[in-house]
PDB file of C-alpha atoms in Angstrom:
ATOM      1  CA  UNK I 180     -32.144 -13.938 -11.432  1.00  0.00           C
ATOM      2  CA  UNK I 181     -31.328 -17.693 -10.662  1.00  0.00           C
ATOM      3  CA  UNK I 182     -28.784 -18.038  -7.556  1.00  0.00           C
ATOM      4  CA  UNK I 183     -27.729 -21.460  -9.685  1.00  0.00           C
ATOM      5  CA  UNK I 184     -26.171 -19.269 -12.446  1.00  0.00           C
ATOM      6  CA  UNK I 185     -24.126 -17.006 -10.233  1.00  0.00           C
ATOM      7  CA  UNK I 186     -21.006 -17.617  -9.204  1.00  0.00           C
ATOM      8  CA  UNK I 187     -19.391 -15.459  -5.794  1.00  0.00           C
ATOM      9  CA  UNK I 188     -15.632 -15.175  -6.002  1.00  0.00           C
ATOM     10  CA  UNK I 189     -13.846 -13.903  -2.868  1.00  0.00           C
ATOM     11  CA  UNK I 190     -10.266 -13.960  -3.031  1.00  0.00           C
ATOM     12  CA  UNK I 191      -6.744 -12.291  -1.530  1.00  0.00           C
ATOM     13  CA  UNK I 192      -3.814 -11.281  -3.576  1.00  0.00           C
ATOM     14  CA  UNK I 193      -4.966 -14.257  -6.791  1.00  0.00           C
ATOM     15  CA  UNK I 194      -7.733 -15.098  -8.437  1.00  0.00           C
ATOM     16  CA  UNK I 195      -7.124 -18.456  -7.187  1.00  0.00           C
ATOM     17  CA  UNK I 196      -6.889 -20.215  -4.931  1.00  0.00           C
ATOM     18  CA  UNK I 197      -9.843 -18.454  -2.991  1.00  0.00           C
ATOM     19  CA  UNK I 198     -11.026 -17.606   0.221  1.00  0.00           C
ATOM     20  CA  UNK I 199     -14.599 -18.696  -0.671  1.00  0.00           C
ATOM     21  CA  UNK I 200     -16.417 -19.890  -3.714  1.00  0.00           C
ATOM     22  CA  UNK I 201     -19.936 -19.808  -4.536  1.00  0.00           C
ATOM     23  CA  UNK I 202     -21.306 -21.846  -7.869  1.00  0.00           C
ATOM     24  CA  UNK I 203     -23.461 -23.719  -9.217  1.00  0.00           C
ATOM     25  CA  UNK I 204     -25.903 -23.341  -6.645  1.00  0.00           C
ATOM     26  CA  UNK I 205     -23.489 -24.741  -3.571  1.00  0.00           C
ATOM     27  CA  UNK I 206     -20.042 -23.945  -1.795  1.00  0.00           C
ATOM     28  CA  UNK I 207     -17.304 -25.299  -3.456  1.00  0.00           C
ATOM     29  CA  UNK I 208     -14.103 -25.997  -1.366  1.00  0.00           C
ATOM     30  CA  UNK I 209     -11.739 -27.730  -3.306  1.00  0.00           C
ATOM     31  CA  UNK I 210      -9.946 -23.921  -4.600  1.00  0.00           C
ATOM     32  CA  UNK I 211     -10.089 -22.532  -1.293  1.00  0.00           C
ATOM     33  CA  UNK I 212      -6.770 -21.846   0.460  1.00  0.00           C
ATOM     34  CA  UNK I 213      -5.835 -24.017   3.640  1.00  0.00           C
ATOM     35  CA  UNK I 214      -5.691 -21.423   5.999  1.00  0.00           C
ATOM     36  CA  UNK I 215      -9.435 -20.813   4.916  1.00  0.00           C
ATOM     37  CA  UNK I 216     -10.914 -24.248   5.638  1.00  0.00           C
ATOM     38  CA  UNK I 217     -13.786 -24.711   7.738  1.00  0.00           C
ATOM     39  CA  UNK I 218     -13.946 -21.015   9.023  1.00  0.00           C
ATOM     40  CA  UNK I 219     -15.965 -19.170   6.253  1.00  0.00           C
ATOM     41  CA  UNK I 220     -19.930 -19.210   5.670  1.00  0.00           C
ATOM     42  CA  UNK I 221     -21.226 -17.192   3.003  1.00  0.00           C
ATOM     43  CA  UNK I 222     -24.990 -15.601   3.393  1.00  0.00           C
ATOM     44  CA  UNK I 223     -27.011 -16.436   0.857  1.00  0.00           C
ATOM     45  CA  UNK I 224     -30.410 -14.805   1.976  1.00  0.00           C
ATOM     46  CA  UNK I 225     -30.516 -12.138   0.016  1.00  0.00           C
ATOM     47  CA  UNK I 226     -28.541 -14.090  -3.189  1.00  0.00           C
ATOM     48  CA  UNK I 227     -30.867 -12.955  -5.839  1.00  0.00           C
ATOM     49  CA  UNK I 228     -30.562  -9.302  -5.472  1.00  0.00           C
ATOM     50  CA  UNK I 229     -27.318  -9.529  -5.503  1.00  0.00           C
ATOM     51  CA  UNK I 230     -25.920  -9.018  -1.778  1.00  0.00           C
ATOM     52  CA  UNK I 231     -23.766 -11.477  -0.201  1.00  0.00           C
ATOM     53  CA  UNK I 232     -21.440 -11.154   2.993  1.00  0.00           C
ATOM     54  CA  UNK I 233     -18.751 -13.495   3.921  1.00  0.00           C
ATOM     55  CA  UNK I 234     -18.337 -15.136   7.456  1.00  0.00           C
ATOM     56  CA  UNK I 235     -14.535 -15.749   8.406  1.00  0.00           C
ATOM     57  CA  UNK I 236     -14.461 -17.191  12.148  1.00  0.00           C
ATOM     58  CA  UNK I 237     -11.772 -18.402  14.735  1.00  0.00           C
ATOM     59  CA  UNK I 238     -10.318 -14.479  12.987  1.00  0.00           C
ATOM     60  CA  UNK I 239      -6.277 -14.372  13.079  1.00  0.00           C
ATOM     61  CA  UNK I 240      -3.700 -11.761  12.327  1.00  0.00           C
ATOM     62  CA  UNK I 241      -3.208 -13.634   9.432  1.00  0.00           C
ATOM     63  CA  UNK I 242      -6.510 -12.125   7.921  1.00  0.00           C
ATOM     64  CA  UNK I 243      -5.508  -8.960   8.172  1.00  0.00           C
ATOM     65  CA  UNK I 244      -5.617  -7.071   4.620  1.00  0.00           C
ATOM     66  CA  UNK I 245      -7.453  -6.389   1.386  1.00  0.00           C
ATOM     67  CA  UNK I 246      -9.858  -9.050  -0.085  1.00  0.00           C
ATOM     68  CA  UNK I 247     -12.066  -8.871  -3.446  1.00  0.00           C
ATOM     69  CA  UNK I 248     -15.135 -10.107  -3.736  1.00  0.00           C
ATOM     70  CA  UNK I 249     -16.304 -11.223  -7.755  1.00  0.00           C
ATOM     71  CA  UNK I 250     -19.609 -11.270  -8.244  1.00  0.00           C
ATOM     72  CA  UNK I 251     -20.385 -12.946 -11.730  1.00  0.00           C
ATOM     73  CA  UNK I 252     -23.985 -13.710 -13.292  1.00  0.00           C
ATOM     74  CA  UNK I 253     -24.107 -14.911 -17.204  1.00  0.00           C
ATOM     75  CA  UNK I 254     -22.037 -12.289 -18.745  1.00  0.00           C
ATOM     76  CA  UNK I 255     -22.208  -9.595 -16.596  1.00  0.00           C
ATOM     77  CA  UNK I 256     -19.880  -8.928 -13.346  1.00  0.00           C
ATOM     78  CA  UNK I 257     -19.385  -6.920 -10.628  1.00  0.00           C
ATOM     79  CA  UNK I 258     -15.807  -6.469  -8.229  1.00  0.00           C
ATOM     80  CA  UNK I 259     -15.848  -5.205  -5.035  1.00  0.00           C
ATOM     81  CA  UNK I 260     -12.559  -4.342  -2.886  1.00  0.00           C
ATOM     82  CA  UNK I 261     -12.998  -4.805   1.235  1.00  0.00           C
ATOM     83  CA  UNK I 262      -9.941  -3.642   3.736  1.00  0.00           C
ATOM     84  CA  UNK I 263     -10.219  -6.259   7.183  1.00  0.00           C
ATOM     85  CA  UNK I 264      -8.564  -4.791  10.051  1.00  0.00           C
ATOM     86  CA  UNK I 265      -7.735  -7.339  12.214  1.00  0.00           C
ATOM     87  CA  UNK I 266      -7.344  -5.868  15.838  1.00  0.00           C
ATOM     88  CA  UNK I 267      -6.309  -7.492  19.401  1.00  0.00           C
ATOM     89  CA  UNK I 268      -5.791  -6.214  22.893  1.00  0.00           C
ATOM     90  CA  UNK I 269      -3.275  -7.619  25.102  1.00  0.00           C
ATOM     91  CA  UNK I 270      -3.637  -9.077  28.468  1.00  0.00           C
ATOM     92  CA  UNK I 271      -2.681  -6.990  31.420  1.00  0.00           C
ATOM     93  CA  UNK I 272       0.862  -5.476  31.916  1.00  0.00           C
ATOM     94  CA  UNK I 273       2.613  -7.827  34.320  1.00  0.00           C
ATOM     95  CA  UNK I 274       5.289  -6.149  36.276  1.00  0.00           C
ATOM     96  CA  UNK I 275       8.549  -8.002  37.978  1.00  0.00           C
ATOM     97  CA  UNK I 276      11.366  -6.885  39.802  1.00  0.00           C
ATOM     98  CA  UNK I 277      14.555  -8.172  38.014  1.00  0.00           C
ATOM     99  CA  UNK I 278      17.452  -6.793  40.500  1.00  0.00           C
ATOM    100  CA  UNK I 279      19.548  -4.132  41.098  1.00  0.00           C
ATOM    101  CA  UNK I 280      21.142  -1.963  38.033  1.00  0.00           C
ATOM    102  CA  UNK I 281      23.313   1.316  37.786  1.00  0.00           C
ATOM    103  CA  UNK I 282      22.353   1.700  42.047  1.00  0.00           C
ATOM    104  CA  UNK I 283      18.888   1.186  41.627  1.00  0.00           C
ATOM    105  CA  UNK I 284      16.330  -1.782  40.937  1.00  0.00           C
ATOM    106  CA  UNK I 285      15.338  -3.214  37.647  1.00  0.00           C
ATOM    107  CA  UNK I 286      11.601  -2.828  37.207  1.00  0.00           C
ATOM    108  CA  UNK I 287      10.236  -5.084  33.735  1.00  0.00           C
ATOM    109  CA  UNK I 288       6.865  -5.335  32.667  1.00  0.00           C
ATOM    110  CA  UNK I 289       5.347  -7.526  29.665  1.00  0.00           C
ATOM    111  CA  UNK I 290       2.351  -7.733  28.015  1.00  0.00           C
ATOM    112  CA  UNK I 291       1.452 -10.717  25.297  1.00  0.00           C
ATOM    113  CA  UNK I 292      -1.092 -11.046  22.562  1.00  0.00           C
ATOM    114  CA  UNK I 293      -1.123  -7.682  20.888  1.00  0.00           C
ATOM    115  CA  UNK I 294      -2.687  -7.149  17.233  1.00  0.00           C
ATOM    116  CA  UNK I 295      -1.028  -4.777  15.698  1.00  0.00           C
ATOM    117  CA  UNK I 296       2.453  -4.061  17.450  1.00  0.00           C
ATOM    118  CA  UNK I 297       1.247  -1.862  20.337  1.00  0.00           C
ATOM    119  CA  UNK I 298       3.075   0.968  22.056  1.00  0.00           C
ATOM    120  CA  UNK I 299       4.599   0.550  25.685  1.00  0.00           C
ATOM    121  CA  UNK I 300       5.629   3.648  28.055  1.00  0.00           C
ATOM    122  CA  UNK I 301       5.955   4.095  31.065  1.00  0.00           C
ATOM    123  CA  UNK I 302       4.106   6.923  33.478  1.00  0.00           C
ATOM    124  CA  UNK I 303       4.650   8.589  36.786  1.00  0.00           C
ATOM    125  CA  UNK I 304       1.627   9.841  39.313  1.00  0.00           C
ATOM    126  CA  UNK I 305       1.262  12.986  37.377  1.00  0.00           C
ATOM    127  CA  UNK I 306       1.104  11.175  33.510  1.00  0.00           C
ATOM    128  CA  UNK I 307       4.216  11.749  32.183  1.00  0.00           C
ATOM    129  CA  UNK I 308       6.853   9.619  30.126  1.00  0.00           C
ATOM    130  CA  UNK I 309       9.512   8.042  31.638  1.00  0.00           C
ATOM    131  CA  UNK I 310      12.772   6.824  29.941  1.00  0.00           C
ATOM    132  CA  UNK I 311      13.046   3.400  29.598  1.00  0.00           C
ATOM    133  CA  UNK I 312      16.056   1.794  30.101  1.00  0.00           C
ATOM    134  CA  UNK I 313      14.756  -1.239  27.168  1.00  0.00           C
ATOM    135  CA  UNK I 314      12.073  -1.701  24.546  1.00  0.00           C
ATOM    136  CA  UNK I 315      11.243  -4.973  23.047  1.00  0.00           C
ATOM    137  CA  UNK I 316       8.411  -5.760  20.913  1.00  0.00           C
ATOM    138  CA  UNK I 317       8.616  -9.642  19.883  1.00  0.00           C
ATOM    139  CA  UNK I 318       6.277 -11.365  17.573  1.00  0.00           C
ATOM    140  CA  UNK I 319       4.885 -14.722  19.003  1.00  0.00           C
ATOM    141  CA  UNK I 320       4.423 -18.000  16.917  1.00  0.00           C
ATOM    142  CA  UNK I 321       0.590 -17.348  16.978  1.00  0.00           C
ATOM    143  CA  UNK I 322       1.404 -13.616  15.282  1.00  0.00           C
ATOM    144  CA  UNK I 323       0.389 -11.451  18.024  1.00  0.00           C
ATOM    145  CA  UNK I 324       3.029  -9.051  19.228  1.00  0.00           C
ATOM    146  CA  UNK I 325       4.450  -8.986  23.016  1.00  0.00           C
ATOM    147  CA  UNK I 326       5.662  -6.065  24.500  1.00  0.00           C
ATOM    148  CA  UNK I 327       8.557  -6.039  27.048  1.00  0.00           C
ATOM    149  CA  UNK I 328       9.977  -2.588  28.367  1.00  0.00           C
ATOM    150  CA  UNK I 329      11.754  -1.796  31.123  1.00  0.00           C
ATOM    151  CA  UNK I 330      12.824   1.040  33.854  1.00  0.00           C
ATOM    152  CA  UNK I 331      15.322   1.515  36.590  1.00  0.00           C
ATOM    153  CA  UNK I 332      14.079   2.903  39.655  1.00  0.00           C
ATOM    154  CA  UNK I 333      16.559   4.503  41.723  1.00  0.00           C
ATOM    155  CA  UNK I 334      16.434   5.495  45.410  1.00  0.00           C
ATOM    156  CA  UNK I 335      16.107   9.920  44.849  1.00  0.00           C
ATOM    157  CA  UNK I 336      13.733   8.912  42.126  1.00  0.00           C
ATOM    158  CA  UNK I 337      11.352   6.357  43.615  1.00  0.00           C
ATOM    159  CA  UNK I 338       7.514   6.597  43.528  1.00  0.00           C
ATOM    160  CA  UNK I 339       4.494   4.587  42.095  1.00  0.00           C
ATOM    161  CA  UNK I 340       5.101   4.269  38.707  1.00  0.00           C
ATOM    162  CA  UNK I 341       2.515   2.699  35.770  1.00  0.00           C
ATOM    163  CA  UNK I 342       2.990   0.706  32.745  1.00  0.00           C
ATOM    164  CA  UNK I 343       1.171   1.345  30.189  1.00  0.00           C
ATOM    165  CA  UNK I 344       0.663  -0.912  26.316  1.00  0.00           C
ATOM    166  CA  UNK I 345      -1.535   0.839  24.211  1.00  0.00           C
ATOM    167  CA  UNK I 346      -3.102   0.174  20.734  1.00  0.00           C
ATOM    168  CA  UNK I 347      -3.421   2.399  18.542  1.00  0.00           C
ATOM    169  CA  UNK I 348      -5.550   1.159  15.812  1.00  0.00           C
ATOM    170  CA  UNK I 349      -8.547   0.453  18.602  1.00  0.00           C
ATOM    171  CA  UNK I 350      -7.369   3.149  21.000  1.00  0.00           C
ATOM    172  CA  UNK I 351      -7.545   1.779  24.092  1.00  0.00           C
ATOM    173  CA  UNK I 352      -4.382   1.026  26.170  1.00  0.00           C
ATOM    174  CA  UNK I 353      -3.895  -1.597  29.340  1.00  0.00           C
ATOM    175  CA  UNK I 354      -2.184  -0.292  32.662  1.00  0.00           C
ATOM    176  CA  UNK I 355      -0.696  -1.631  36.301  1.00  0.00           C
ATOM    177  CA  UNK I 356       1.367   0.365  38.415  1.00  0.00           C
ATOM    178  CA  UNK I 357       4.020  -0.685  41.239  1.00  0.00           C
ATOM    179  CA  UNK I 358       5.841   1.064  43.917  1.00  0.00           C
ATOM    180  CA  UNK I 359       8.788  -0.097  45.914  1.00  0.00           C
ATOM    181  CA  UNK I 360       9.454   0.743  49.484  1.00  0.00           C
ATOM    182  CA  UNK I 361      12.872   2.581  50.424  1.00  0.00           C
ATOM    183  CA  UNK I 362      14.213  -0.479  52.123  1.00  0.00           C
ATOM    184  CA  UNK I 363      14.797  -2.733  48.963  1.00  0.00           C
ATOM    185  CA  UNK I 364      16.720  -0.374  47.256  1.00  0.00           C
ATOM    186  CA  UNK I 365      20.807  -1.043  47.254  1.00  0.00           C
ATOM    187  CA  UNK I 366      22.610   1.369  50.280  1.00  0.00           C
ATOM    188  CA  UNK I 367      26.079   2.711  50.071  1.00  0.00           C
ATOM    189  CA  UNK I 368      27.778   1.966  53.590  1.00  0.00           C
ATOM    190  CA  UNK I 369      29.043   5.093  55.237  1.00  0.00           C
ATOM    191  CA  UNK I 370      32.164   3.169  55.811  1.00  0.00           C
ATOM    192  CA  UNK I 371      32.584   2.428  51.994  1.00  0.00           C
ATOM    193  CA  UNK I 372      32.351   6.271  51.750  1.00  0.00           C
ATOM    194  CA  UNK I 373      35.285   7.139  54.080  1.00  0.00           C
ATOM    195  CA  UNK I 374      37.105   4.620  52.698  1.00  0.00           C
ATOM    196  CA  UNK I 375      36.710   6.004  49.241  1.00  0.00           C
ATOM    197  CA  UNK I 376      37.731   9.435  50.725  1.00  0.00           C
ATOM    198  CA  UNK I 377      40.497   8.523  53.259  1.00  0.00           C
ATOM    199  CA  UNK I 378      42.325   5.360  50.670  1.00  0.00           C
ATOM    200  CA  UNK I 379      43.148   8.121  47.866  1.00  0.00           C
ATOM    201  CA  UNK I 380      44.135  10.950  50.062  1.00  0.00           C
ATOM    202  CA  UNK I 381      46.447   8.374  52.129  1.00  0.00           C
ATOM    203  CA  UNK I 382      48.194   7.325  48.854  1.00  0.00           C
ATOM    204  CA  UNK I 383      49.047  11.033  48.082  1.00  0.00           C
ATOM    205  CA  UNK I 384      50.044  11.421  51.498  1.00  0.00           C
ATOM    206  CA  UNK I 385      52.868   8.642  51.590  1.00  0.00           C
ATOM    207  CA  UNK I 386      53.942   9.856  48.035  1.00  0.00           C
ATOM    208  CA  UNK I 387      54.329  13.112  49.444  1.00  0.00           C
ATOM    209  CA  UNK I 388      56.176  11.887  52.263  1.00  0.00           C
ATOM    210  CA  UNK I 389      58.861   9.768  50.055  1.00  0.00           C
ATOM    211  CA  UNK I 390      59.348  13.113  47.963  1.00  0.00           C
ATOM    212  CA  UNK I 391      60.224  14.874  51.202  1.00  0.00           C
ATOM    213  CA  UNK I 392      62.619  11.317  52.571  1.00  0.00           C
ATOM    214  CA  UNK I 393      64.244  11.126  48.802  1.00  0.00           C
ATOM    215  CA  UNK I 394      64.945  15.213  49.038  1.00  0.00           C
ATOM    216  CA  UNK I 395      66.087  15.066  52.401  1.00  0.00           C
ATOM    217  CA  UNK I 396      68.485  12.208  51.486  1.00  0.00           C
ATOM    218  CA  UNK I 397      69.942  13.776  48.667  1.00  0.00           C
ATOM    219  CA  UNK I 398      70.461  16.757  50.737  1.00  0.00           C
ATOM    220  CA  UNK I 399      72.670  15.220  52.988  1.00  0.00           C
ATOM    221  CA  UNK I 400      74.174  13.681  50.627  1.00  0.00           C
ATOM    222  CA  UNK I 401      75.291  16.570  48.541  1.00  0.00           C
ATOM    223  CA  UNK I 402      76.658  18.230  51.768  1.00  0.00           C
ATOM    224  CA  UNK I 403      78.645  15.123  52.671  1.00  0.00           C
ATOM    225  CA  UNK I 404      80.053  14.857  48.958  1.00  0.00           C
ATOM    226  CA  UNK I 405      81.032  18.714  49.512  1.00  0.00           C
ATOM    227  CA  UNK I 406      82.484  18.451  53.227  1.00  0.00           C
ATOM    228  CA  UNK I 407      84.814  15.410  52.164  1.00  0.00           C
ATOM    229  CA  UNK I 408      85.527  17.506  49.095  1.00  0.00           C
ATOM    230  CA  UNK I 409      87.490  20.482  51.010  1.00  0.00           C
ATOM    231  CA  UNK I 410      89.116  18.196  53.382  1.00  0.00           C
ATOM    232  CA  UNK I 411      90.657  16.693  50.510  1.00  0.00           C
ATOM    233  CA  UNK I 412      92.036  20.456  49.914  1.00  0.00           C
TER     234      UNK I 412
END
């Protein structure tokens, strides 16, 4: 079998425009699609017994998906379907402190250039979830997926805590922990305290006390209104 009298189709979604072409005994690039050009290399070594693989470098999320591969020779032709999973793992959960938030700080951690979206939780010493008070997966210009969640860390609850982004097509997950000394976290003066407790319990105080000034008022008023009443008699 002549490799000039073949012809290697692979292709996406259409029949054309193609991902690669093979004919007439050379690569032809004037069907291929423009996201395609200059990153595929098709082995011809073992052409004749009718093998091929395709070469697709500089990979993207883009690429991700079903492709067909045609292989055609006089009359006769063979299809063949192929599923690429295109898979990336983030960088390295950075963690910030963003403030304080409901009387405790604001703990955020992000994580860029994820393929798929990825999964983001966070841990404590022991392994287990957290709630989160935010999730945010974003996708980037480029396609890859950053992940932003985010905790509050309060006083009675502080210890070392880890984020962790995980992907779950490759299994395997990225983690960094933090921990934040006692002294950064937002203190309620003792003073603001008895103030809280004294301020209300003085206002029901002097309401109390007009109650008692109006009653005793109209007291003596009523036994004025009744003394001047039977010296009138």
């Amino acid at each position: 079998m002549s490799a000039e009298t073949m012809e290697v189709r692979w292709f996406r979604s259409q029949y054309s425009p193609v991902v690669h072409l093979y004919c007439d005994g050379q690569d032809q690039y004037r069907q291929q699609m423009p996201e395609y050009g200059g990153r595929t290399e098709l082995s011809k070594d073992d052409l004749t017994n009718g093998r091929v693989s395709l070469r697709i470098r500089d990979i993207r999320p883009s690429d991700d998906g079903q492709y067909t591969c045609l292989f055609q020779s006089g009359d006769s032709s063979e299809e063949a379907l192929l599923e690429l999973q295109v898979a990336g793992l983030g960088s390295a959960p950075g963690i910030s402190v963003e403030g304080h938030q409901d009387r405790g700080i604001r703990v955020v951690c992000r994580s860029p250039g994820w393929y798929p979206q990825p999964e983001a939780q966070w841990r404590d010493l022991q392994g287990q979830l957290l709630p989160s008070a935010s999730e945010n997966i974003s996708r980037e210009a480029d396609g890859l997926f950053q992940a932003e969640i985010a905790i509050v860390l309060t006083e009675e609850s502080n210890q070392k805590v880890s984020c962790c982004v995980r992907s779950p097509r490759l299994d395997q997950e990225r983690e960094s922990a933090i921990s934040i000394a006692e002294l950064f976290f937002p203190r309620v003066s003792r003073w603001r305290v008895a103030l809280g407790v004294i301020l209300p319990l003085q206002a029901v105080l002097i309401v109390l006390a007009g109650y008692c000034f109006w009653r005793q008022h109209r007291a003596k008023e009523t036994l004025r209104s009744k003394l001047e009443s039977e010296k009138g008699q």
